[in-house]
mmCIF file of C-alpha atoms in Angstrom:
data_model
loop_
_atom_site.group_PDB
_atom_site.id
_atom_site.type_symbol
_atom_site.label_atom_id
_atom_site.label_comp_id
_atom_site.label_asym_id
_atom_site.label_seq_id
_atom_site.Cartn_x
_atom_site.Cartn_y
_atom_site.Cartn_z
ATOM 1 C CA MET F 198 77.751 111.871 63.959
ATOM 2 C CA ARG F 199 79.115 114.523 62.269
ATOM 3 C CA ASN F 200 81.173 116.888 64.314
ATOM 4 C CA ILE F 201 79.746 120.642 62.986
ATOM 5 C CA PRO F 202 81.588 123.402 65.508
ATOM 6 C CA ILE F 203 79.202 125.455 67.446
ATOM 7 C CA PRO F 204 80.782 128.961 67.797
ATOM 8 C CA VAL F 205 80.359 130.631 71.514
ATOM 9 C CA ASP F 206 79.828 133.704 72.142
ATOM 10 C CA THR F 207 81.934 134.984 75.476
ATOM 11 C CA ALA F 208 81.072 138.368 75.150
ATOM 12 C CA GLN F 209 78.756 138.246 78.276
ATOM 13 C CA LEU F 210 80.600 135.281 79.913
ATOM 14 C CA GLN F 211 83.484 135.715 82.918
ATOM 15 C CA PHE F 212 85.945 133.050 83.043
ATOM 16 C CA VAL F 213 88.181 132.346 85.886
ATOM 17 C CA CYS F 214 91.005 129.447 85.789
ATOM 18 C CA VAL F 215 90.412 127.205 88.581
ATOM 19 C CA LYS F 216 92.753 124.329 88.072
ATOM 20 C CA ALA F 217 96.450 124.454 86.518
ATOM 21 C CA PRO F 218 96.573 123.176 82.678
ATOM 22 C CA CYS F 219 97.236 119.814 82.305
ATOM 23 C CA PRO F 220 97.638 117.336 78.806
ATOM 24 C CA ARG F 221 94.590 115.762 77.694
ATOM 25 C CA ILE F 222 95.114 111.861 78.118
ATOM 26 C CA ILE F 223 93.282 109.459 75.342
ATOM 27 C CA ASP F 224 94.448 106.520 77.472
ATOM 28 C CA LYS F 225 94.630 106.242 81.164
ATOM 29 C CA GLU F 226 96.325 102.848 80.957
ATOM 30 C CA THR F 227 98.856 103.921 78.308
ATOM 31 C CA GLY F 228 99.221 107.474 79.447
ATOM 32 C CA GLU F 229 99.006 108.474 75.576
ATOM 33 C CA LEU F 230 98.356 112.008 75.135
ATOM 34 C CA LYS F 231 96.077 113.658 72.567
ATOM 35 C CA ILE F 232 97.982 115.498 70.058
ATOM 36 C CA ASP F 233 96.478 117.848 67.337
ATOM 37 C CA LYS F 234 96.662 116.294 63.997
ATOM 38 C CA ALA F 235 97.117 119.639 62.415
ATOM 39 C CA SER F 236 99.881 121.059 64.450
ATOM 40 C CA GLY F 237 101.664 117.877 66.021
ATOM 41 C CA GLN F 238 101.563 119.621 69.254
ATOM 42 C CA THR F 239 99.644 118.309 72.586
ATOM 43 C CA VAL F 240 96.323 119.039 73.403
ATOM 44 C CA TYR F 241 95.891 120.607 76.882
ATOM 45 C CA GLU F 242 92.513 121.259 79.325
ATOM 46 C CA VAL F 243 91.831 124.111 81.432
ATOM 47 C CA LEU F 244 88.991 124.032 84.063
ATOM 48 C CA PHE F 245 87.166 127.326 84.640
ATOM 49 C CA SER F 246 84.536 128.910 86.514
ATOM 50 C CA VAL F 247 82.365 130.407 83.889
ATOM 51 C CA GLU F 248 79.577 133.042 85.483
ATOM 52 C CA ASN F 249 76.810 134.899 82.954
ATOM 53 C CA THR F 250 75.205 138.175 83.715
ATOM 54 C CA PHE F 251 72.460 136.471 85.390
ATOM 55 C CA GLY F 252 75.108 135.266 88.210
ATOM 56 C CA LYS F 253 75.008 131.629 87.512
ATOM 57 C CA ILE F 254 78.082 129.862 87.775
ATOM 58 C CA GLU F 255 79.231 126.319 85.882
ATOM 59 C CA LEU F 256 82.641 124.767 85.715
ATOM 60 C CA VAL F 257 83.331 123.967 82.133
ATOM 61 C CA LYS F 258 86.807 122.260 80.581
ATOM 62 C CA ILE F 259 88.277 124.011 77.345
ATOM 63 C CA SER F 260 90.707 122.324 75.437
ATOM 64 C CA ILE F 261 93.547 124.275 73.539
ATOM 65 C CA VAL F 262 96.595 123.187 71.491
ATOM 66 C CA GLY F 263 99.631 123.900 73.445
ATOM 67 C CA GLU F 264 100.450 124.786 76.887
ATOM 68 C CA PRO F 265 98.603 127.669 77.663
ATOM 69 C CA GLN F 266 100.020 130.582 79.917
ATOM 70 C CA VAL F 267 97.233 130.576 82.858
ATOM 71 C CA SER F 268 97.111 130.017 86.493
ATOM 72 C CA PRO F 269 94.402 129.460 88.875
ATOM 73 C CA GLY F 270 92.852 132.786 89.594
ATOM 74 C CA ASP F 271 93.404 134.457 86.557
ATOM 75 C CA GLU F 272 90.731 135.630 84.604
ATOM 76 C CA VAL F 273 90.439 135.485 80.627
ATOM 77 C CA LYS F 274 88.890 135.665 77.344
ATOM 78 C CA PRO F 275 88.639 132.290 75.371
ATOM 79 C CA VAL F 276 89.451 133.686 71.528
ATOM 80 C CA GLY F 277 87.374 131.524 68.661
ATOM 81 C CA MET F 278 85.850 129.199 71.435
ATOM 82 C CA VAL F 279 83.630 126.429 69.746
ATOM 83 C CA GLY F 280 81.965 123.460 71.278
ATOM 84 C CA TYR F 281 81.117 120.340 69.916
ATOM 85 C CA VAL F 282 78.311 118.298 70.397
ATOM 86 C CA TRP F 283 79.523 114.554 71.395
ATOM 87 C CA GLU F 284 77.517 110.938 72.565
ATOM 88 C CA ILE F 285 78.885 108.055 73.394
ATOM 89 C CA GLY F 286 76.903 104.937 74.975
ATOM 90 C CA GLY F 287 73.606 107.205 75.235
ATOM 91 C CA ARG F 288 75.090 109.841 77.090
ATOM 92 C CA TRP F 289 76.060 113.012 75.586
ATOM 93 C CA GLY F 290 77.730 116.477 76.307
ATOM 94 C CA ILE F 291 79.454 119.398 74.580
ATOM 95 C CA ALA F 292 83.146 119.663 74.669
ATOM 96 C CA TYR F 293 84.516 123.128 74.699
ATOM 97 C CA ARG F 294 87.808 124.360 72.667
ATOM 98 C CA ALA F 295 89.703 127.884 71.958
ATOM 99 C CA SER F 296 92.049 128.727 70.019
ATOM 100 C CA ALA F 297 93.793 131.044 72.643
ATOM 101 C CA PHE F 298 93.040 132.717 75.875
ATOM 102 C CA ARG F 299 93.632 136.598 76.349
ATOM 103 C CA VAL F 300 93.923 137.826 79.551
ATOM 104 C CA ALA F 301 90.914 139.995 80.526
ATOM 105 C CA SER F 302 91.075 143.770 81.134
ATOM 106 C CA ALA F 303 91.078 144.446 84.749
ATOM 107 C CA PRO F 304 88.072 147.203 85.604
ATOM 108 C CA VAL F 305 88.831 150.507 85.817
ATOM 109 C CA GLU F 306 89.258 151.952 89.685
ATOM 110 C CA ALA F 307 87.253 154.797 90.083
ATOM 111 C CA ARG F 308 89.140 158.053 91.047
ATOM 112 C CA GLY F 309 88.679 160.297 93.995
ATOM 113 C CA VAL F 310 87.980 163.958 92.852
#
């Protein structure tokens, strides 16, 4: 199966980190970590709750090269997020990857007059 990245429009989605970043493990027996071929850096996974404008919430893992500076409770916007469809043994899904995470801007508080 070809691996064609599918761009994800994150403009109408809210991403809140629910678990600290951890290195992606390829082989649980040996502890081998996934390394990005282009940069040679370790690939990390971050678990987010993602809410759309209709209030539907899902948990989504997003991979990123290098250890991201994000902690549980942080609201971020993924930069350059793409999805890759995968299939193994009759099961399939979508793996997500981002090039960076930006801190989401805080809402402006209303000021009394």
